[in-house]
Short mmCIF file of C-alpha atoms in Angstrom, two decimals:
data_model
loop_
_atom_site.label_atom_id
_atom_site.label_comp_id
_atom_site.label_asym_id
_atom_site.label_seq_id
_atom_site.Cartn_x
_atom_site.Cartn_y
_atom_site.Cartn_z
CA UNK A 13 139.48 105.16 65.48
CA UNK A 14 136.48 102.78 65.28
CA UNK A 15 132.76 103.64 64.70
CA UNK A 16 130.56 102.63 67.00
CA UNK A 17 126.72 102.36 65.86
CA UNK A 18 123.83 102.32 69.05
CA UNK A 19 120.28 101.95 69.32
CA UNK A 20 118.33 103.90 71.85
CA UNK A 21 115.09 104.35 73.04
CA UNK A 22 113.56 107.61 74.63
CA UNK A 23 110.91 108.85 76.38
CA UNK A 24 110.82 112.29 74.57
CA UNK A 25 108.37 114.10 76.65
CA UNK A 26 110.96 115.91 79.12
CA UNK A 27 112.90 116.91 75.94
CA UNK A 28 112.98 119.54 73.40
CA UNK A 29 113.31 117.00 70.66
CA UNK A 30 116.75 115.16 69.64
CA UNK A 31 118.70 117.61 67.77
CA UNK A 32 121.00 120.12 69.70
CA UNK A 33 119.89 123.58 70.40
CA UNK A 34 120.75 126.19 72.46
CA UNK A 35 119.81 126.50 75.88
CA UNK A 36 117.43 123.23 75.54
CA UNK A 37 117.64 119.90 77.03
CA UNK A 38 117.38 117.35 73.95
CA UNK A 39 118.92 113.85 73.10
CA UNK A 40 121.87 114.92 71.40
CA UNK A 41 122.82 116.77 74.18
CA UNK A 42 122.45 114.40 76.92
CA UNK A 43 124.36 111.30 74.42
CA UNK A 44 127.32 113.89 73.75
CA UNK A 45 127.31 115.57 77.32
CA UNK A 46 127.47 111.42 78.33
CA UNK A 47 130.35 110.76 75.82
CA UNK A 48 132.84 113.91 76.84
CA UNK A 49 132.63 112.36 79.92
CA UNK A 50 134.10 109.15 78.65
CA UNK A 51 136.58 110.89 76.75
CA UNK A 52 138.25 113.13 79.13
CA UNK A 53 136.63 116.14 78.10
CA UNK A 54 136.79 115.34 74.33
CA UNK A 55 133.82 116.66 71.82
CA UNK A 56 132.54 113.38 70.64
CA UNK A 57 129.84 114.24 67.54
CA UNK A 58 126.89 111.40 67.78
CA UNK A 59 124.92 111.55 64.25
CA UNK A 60 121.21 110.18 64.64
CA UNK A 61 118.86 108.22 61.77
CA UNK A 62 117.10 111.56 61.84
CA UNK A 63 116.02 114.07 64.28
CA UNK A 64 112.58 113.64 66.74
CA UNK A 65 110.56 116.26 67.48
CA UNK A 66 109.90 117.66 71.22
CA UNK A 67 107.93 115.23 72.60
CA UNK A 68 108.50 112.30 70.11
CA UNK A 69 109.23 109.05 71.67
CA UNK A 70 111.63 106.58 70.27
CA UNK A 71 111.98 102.82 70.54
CA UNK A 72 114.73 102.16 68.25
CA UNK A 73 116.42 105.61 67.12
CA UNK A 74 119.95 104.54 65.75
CA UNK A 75 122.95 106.48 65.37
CA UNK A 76 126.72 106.32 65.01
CA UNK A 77 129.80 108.19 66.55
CA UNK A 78 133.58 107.94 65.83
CA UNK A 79 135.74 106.80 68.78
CA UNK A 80 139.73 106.18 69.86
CA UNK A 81 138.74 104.74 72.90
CA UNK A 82 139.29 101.04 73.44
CA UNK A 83 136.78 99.35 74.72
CA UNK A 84 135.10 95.88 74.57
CA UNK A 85 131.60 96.35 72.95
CA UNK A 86 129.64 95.44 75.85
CA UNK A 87 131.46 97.95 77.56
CA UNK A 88 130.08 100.99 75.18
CA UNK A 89 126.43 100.18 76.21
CA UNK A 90 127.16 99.94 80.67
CA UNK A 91 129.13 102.69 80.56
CA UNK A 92 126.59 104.73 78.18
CA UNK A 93 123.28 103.97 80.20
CA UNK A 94 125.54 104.75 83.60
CA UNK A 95 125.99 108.42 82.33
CA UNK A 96 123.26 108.82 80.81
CA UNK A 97 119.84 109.80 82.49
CA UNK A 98 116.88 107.51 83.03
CA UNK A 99 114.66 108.48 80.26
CA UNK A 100 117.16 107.58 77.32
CA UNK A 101 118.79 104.05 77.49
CA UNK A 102 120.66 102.48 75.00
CA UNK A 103 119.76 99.21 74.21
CA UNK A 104 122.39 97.79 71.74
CA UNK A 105 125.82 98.76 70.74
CA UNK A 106 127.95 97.26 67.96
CA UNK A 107 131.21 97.64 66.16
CA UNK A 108 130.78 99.23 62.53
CA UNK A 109 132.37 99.92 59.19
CA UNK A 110 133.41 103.26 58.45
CA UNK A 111 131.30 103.08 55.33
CA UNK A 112 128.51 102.93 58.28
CA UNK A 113 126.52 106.04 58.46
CA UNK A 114 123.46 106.50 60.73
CA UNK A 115 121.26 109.02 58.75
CA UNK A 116 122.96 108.02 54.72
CA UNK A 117 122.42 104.23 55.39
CA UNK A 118 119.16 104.12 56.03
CA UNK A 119 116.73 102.14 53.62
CA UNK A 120 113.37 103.05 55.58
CA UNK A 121 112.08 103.63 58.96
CA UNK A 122 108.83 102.31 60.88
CA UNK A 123 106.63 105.10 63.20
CA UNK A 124 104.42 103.82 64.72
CA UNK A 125 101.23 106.14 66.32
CA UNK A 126 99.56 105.14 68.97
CA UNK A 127 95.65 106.75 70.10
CA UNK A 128 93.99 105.90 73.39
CA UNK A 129 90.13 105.58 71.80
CA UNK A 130 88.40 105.48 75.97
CA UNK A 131 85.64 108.18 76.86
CA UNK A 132 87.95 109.28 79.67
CA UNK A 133 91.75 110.41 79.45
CA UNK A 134 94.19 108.04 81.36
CA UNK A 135 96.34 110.05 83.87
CA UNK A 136 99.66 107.43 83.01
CA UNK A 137 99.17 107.29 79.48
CA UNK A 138 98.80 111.50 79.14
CA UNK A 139 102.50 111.69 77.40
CA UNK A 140 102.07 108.06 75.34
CA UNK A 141 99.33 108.41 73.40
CA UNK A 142 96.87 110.97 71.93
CA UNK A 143 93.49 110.78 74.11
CA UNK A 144 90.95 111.06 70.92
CA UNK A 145 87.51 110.22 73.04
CA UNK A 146 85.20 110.33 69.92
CA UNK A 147 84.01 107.79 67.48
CA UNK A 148 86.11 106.61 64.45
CA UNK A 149 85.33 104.32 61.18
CA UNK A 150 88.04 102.24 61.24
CA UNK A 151 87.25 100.63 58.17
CA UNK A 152 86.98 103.88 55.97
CA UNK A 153 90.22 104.75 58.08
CA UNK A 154 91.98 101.63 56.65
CA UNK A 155 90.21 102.61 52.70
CA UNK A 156 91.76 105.63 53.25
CA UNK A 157 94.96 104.70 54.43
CA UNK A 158 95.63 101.81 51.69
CA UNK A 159 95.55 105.51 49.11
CA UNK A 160 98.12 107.07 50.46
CA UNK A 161 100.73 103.81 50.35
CA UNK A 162 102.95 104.04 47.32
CA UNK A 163 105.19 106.71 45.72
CA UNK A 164 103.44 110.10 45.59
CA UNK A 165 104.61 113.75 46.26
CA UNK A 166 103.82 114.00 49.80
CA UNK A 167 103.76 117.99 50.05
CA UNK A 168 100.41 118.07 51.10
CA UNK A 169 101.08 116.22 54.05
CA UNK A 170 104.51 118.09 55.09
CA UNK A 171 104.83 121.09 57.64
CA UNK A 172 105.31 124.43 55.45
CA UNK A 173 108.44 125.29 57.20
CA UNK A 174 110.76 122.91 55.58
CA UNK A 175 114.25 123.09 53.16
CA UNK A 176 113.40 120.00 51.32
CA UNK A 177 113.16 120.34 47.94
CA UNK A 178 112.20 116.36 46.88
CA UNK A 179 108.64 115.76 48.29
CA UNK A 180 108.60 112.02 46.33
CA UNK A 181 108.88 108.91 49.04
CA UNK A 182 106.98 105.70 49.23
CA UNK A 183 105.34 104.22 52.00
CA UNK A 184 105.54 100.38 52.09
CA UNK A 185 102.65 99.67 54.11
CA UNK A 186 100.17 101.86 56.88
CA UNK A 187 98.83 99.21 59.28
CA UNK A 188 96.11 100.05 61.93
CA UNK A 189 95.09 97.59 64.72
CA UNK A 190 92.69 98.25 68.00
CA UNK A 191 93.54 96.21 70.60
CA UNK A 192 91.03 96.79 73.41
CA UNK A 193 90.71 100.87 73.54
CA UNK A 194 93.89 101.45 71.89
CA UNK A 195 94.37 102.00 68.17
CA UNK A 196 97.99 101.85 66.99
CA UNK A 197 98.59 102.65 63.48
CA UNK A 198 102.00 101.78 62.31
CA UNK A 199 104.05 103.59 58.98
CA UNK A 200 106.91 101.65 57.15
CA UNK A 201 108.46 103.85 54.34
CA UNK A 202 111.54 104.63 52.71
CA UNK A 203 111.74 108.10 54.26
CA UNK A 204 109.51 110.65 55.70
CA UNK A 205 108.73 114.29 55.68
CA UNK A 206 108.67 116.85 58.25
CA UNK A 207 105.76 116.37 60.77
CA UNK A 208 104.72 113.66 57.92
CA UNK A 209 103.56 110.64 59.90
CA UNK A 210 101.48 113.33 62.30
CA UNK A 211 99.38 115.10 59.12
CA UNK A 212 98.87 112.28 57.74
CA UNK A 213 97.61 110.61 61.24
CA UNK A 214 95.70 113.52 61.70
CA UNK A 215 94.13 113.43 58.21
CA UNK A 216 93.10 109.81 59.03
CA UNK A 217 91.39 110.73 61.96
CA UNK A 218 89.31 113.22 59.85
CA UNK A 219 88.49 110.56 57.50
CA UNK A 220 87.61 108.33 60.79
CA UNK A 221 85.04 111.21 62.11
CA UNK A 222 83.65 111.81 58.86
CA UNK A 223 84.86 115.34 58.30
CA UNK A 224 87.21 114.01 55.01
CA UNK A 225 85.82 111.19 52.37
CA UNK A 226 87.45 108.48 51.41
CA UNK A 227 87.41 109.82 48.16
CA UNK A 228 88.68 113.26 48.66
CA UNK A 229 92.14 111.48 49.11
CA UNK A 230 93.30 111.43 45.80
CA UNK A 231 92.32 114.86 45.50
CA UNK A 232 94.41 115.98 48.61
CA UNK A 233 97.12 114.14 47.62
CA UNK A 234 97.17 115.46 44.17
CA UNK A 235 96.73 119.00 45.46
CA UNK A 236 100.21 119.33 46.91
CA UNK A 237 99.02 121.49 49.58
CA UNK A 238 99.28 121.23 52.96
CA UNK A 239 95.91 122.96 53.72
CA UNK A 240 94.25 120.30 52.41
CA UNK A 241 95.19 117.56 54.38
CA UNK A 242 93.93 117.21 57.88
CA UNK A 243 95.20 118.48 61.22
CA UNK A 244 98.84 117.27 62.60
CA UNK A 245 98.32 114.63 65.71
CA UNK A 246 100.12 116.03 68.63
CA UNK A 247 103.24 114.70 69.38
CA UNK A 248 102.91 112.43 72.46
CA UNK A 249 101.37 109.75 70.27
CA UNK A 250 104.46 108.81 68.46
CA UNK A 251 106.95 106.70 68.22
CA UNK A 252 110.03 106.14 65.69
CA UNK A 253 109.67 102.37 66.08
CA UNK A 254 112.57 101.37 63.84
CA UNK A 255 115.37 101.90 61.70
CA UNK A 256 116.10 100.13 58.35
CA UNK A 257 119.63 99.56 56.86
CA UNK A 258 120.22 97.18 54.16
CA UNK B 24 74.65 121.68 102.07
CA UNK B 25 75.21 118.07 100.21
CA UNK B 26 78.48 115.41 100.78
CA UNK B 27 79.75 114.30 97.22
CA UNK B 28 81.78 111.34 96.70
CA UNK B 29 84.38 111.50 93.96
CA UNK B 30 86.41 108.85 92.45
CA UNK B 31 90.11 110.01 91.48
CA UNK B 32 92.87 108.27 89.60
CA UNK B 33 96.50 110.11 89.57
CA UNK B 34 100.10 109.59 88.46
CA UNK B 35 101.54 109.96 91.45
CA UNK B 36 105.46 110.74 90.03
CA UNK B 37 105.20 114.52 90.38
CA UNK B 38 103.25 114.80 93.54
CA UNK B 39 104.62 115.01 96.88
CA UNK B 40 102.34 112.33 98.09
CA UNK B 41 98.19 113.32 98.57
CA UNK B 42 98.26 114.78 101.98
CA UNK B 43 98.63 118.51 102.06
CA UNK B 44 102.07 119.86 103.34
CA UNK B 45 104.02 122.99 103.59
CA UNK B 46 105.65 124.23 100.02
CA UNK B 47 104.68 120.40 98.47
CA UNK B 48 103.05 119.57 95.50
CA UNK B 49 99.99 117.48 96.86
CA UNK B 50 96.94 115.51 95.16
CA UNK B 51 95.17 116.60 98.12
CA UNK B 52 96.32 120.89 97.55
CA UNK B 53 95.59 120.49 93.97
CA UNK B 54 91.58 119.16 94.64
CA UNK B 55 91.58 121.79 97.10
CA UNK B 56 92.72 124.49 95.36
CA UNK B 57 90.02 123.60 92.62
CA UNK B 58 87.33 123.19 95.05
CA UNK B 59 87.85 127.05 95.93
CA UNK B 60 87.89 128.58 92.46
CA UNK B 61 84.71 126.71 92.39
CA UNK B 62 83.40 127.99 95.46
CA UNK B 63 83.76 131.59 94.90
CA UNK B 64 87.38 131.39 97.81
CA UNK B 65 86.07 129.68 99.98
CA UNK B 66 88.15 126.90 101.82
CA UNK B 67 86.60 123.29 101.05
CA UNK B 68 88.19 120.45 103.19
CA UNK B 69 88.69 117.20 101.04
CA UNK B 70 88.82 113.89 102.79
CA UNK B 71 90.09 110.99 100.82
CA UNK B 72 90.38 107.27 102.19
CA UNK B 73 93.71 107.32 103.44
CA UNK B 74 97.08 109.09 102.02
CA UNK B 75 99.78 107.41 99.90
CA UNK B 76 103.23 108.63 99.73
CA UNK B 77 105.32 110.31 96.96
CA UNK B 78 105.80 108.18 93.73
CA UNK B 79 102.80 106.27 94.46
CA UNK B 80 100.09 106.16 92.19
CA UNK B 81 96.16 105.89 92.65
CA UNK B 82 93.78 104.45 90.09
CA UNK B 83 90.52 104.68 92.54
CA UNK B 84 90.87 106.04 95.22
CA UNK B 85 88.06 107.86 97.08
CA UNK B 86 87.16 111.16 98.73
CA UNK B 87 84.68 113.83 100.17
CA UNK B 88 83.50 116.54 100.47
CA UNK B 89 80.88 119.02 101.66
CA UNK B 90 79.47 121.61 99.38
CA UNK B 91 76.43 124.20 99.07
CA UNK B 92 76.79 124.97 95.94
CA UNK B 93 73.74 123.07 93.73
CA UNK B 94 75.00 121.50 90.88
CA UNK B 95 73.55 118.73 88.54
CA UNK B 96 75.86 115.21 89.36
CA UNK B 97 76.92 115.16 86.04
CA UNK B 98 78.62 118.76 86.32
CA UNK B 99 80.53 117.72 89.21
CA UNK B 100 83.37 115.63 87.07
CA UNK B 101 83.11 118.15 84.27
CA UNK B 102 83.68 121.31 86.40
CA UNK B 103 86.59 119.43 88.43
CA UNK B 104 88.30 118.20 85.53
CA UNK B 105 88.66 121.25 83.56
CA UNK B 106 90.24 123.12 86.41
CA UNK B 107 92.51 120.13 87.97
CA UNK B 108 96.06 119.46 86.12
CA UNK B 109 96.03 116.45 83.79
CA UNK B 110 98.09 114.10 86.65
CA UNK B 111 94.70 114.12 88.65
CA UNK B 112 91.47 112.81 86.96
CA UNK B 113 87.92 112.51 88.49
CA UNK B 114 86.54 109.23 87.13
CA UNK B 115 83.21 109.40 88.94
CA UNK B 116 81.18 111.62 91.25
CA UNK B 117 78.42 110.78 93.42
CA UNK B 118 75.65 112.38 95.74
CA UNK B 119 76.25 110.40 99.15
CA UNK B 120 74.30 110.33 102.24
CA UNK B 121 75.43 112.49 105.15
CA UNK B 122 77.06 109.02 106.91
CA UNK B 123 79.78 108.06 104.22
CA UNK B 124 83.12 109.17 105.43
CA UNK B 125 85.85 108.54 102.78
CA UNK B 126 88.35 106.98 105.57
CA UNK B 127 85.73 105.77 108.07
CA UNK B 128 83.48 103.98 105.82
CA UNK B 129 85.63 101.54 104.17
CA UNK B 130 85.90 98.13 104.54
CA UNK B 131 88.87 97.05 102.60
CA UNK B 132 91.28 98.40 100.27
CA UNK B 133 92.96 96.64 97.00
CA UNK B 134 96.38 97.49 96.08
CA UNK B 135 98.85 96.50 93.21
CA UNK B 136 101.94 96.46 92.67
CA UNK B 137 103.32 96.47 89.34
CA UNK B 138 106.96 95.27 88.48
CA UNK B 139 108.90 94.89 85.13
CA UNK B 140 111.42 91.86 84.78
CA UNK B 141 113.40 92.51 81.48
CA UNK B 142 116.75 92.88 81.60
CA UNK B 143 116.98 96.22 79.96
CA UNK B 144 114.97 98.80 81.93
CA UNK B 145 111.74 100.56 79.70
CA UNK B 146 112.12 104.22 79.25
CA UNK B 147 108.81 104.47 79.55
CA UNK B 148 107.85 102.94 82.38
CA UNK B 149 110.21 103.92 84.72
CA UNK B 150 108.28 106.01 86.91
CA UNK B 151 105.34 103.34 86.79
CA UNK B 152 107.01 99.93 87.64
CA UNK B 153 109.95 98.56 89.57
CA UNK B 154 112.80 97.81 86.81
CA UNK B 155 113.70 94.08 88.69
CA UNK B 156 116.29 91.98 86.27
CA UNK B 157 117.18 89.46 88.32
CA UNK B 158 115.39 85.87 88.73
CA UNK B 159 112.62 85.31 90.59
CA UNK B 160 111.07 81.84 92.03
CA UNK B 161 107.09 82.83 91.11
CA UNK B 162 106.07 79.39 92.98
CA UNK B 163 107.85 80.18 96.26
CA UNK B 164 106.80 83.77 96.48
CA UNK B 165 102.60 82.27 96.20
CA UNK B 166 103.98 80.11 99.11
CA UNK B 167 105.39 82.78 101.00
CA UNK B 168 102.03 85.06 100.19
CA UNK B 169 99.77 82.17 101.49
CA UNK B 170 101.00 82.46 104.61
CA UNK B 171 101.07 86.02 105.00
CA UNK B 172 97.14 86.03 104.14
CA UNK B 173 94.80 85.93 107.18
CA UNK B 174 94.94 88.39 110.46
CA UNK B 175 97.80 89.13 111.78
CA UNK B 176 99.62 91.50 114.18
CA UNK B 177 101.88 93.07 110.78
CA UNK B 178 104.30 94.98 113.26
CA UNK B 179 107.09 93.65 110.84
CA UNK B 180 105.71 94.86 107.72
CA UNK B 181 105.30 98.70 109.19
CA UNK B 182 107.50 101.37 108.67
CA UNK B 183 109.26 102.14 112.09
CA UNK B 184 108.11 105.81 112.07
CA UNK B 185 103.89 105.26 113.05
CA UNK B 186 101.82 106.35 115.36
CA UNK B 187 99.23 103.40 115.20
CA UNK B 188 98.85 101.13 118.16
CA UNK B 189 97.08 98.24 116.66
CA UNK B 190 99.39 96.63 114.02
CA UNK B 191 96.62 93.54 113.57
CA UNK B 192 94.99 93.94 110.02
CA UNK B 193 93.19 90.94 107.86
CA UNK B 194 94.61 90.41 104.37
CA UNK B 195 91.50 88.89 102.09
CA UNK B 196 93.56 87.57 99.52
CA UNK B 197 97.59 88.37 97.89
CA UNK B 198 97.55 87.61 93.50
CA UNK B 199 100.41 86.91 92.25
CA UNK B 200 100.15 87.25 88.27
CA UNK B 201 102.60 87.64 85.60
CA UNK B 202 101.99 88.96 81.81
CA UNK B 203 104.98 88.76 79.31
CA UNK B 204 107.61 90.70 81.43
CA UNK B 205 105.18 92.52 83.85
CA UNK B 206 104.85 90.94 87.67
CA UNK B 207 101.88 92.26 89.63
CA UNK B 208 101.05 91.65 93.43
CA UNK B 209 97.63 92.31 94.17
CA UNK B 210 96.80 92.82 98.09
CA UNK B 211 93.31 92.92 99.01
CA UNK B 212 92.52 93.83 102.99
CA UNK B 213 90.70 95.67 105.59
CA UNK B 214 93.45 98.46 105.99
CA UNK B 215 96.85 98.26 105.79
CA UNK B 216 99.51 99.62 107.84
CA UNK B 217 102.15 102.78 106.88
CA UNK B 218 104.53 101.37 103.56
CA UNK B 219 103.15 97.93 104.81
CA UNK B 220 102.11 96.46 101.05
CA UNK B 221 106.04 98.36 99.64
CA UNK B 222 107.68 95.81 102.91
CA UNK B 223 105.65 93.17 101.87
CA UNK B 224 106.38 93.42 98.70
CA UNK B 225 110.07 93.98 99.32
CA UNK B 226 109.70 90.19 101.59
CA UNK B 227 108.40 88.30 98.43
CA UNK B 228 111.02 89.99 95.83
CA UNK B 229 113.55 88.14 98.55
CA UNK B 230 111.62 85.29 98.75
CA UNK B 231 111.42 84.85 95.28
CA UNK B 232 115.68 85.69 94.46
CA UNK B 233 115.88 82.88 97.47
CA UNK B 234 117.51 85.38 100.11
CA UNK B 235 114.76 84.95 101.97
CA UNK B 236 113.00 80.95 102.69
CA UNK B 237 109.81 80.15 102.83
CA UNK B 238 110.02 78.60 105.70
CA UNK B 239 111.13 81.64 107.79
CA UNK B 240 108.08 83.70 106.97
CA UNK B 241 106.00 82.33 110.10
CA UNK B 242 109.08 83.99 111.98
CA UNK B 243 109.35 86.91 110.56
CA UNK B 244 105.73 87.67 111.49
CA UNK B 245 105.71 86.37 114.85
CA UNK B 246 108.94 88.83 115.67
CA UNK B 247 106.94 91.93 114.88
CA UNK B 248 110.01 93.59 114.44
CA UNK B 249 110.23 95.34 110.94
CA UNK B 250 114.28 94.41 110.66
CA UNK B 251 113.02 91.20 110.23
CA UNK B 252 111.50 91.69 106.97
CA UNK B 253 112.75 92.34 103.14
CA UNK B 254 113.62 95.94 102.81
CA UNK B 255 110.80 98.55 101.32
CA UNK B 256 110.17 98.23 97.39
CA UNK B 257 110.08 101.54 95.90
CA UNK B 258 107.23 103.84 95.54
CA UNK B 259 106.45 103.81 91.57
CA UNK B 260 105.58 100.34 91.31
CA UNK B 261 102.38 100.75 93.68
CA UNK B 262 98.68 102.05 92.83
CA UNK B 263 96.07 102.12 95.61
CA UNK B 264 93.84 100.29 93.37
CA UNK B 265 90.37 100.14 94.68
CA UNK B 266 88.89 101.52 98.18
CA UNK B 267 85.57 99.18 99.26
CA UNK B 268 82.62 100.74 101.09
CA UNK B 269 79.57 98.41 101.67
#
């Protein structure tokens, strides 16, 4: 038995998000649909960094599955992108310890956002990025955003409809760069709440229009309240960019 | 009664192609069938400046109408962008003189053809560029396009199945320009023929992987015989760029 660790990348808008459910076409599905094949039949369980939601793109999701098969490594990622269909592709496979574990391993994870600033939408870029045609501060975006970095309680910025009890993570860093009409705004943290990176996207967009002040932040943040914060981004607009292990 | 002139840009992956046909998803159905909600039911013919085929995509390309209904300019977008589905954007609309004739009228057309050259395919661009890892000689392929420019009788650059007598067209000018991983052709002429810039391109790509020589091009034209030439790329790496008009 070896464990096998693989990076993918998705185009999530033709799926119901990663995690298996019934009757829906997600990730999960299509990787462990793509591995029974491989294994005559076999239930093969593939564990993920974390789920995505429905619509949620990924560049570099990671996760791990346990295998008797022998197989070369290169082998693992041909046969994998022949099985699988065209809008997931896996882009590295490796060899791993045991000890190896997709989701417990983890020591952080980049999103990255991405918002198409032009007057008019873009008919190719409709699924990729948020169309927000309105003006934006950047710079009282960026005061805004260099608040929220550090170790707080992020409950106001976490969808009500969640288990988890420990709202405390730190964000390393919140980056945002324009780059003709299209503002990317990147999130590197040790670990992020439900619908997280999209409330707090769509809070800095409010701070970007005007609607929330700089220096209401502290006060949002402080209120552990998701009502305060802004609304969430849809989902087209992001990206899990990257996965950290130590 | 007044003509208007509208300028469209679509992702061409989910259509059928523009032209109207039985039980197909069409660019051409969709303007038409918000035309009539406009019009109170009535039937509203829409020209455009030529068809493209299924897969391919359009970032300007140009149509007609006729209308009585009296409407500011401005409304004209608005009103047609609200009730078309978000694969089909109007850019621009115009007030045009009696005379212009979307197909009749032009003088040239540019298109492009986009192609990605990384080994790994891109999730998501797979429906917008053709995924081609192998090498390609860039310098031989601007030879090979040099001497494709100019008029010519293009017989073996046109699909088999056409009805047009007169294969001679005039091609202005063929750009060759590369960006990171990302290849694009651009073909600039007075018309071109049926799948005539997806053959050419298909000639270059074999130019360029050296199946094809330079020095055979002059004989591939003068056979007028489309089994001469490099097979047909595939639809998603081609926009219909720009329609001219004097």
């Amino acid at each position: 038995m070896s464990r096998i660790r693989i990076t993918i990348s998705y185009d999530g808008s033709a799926f119901s998000g990663y995690q298996v459910q019934p009757n829906k076409r997600t990730v999960q599905l299509e990787l462990e649909d793509a591995l029974r094949k491989m294994h005559k039949g076999y239930d093969i369980k593939v564990t993920s960094s974390g789920r995505t939601d429905a619509g949620v793109h990924a560049i570099g999701q990671v996760c791990h599955f346990d295998s008797n098969l022998i197989l070369p490594i290169e082998a693992w990622k041909k046969a994998l992108n022949a099985l699988l269909p065209d809008d997931i592709h896996v882009s590295n496979a490796e060899d791993v310890e045991d000890e190896f574990h997709a989701r417990f391993s983890t020591t952080g994870k980049e999103y990255r956002y991405k918002i198409l600033l032009s007057k008019d939408p873009n008919v190719f870029q409709r699924k990729y990025m948020y169309h927000y045609p309105y003006e934006l501060d950047i710079k009282r975006m960026e005061e805004a955003a260099n608040l929220l970095v550090g170790t707080h309680d992020y409950s106001s910025f976490c969808a009500a409809n969640t288990d988890v009890k420990d709202k405390v993570r730190t964000i390393y860093s919140i980056l945002i760069s324009k780059k003709d009409n299209e503002l990317t705004i990147s999130f590197k943290g040790n670990g992020f709440l439900y619908n997280m990176v999209r409330i707090l996207v769509g809070t800095l967009l409010e701070v970007g229009n005007g609607k929330i002040k700089v220096s209401e932040m502290k006060e949002i943040i402080e209120a552990k309240n998701r009502a305060k914060a802004g609304r969430t981004a849809p989902a087209q607009g992001l990206y899990l960019w990257e996965v950290f292990y130590s």
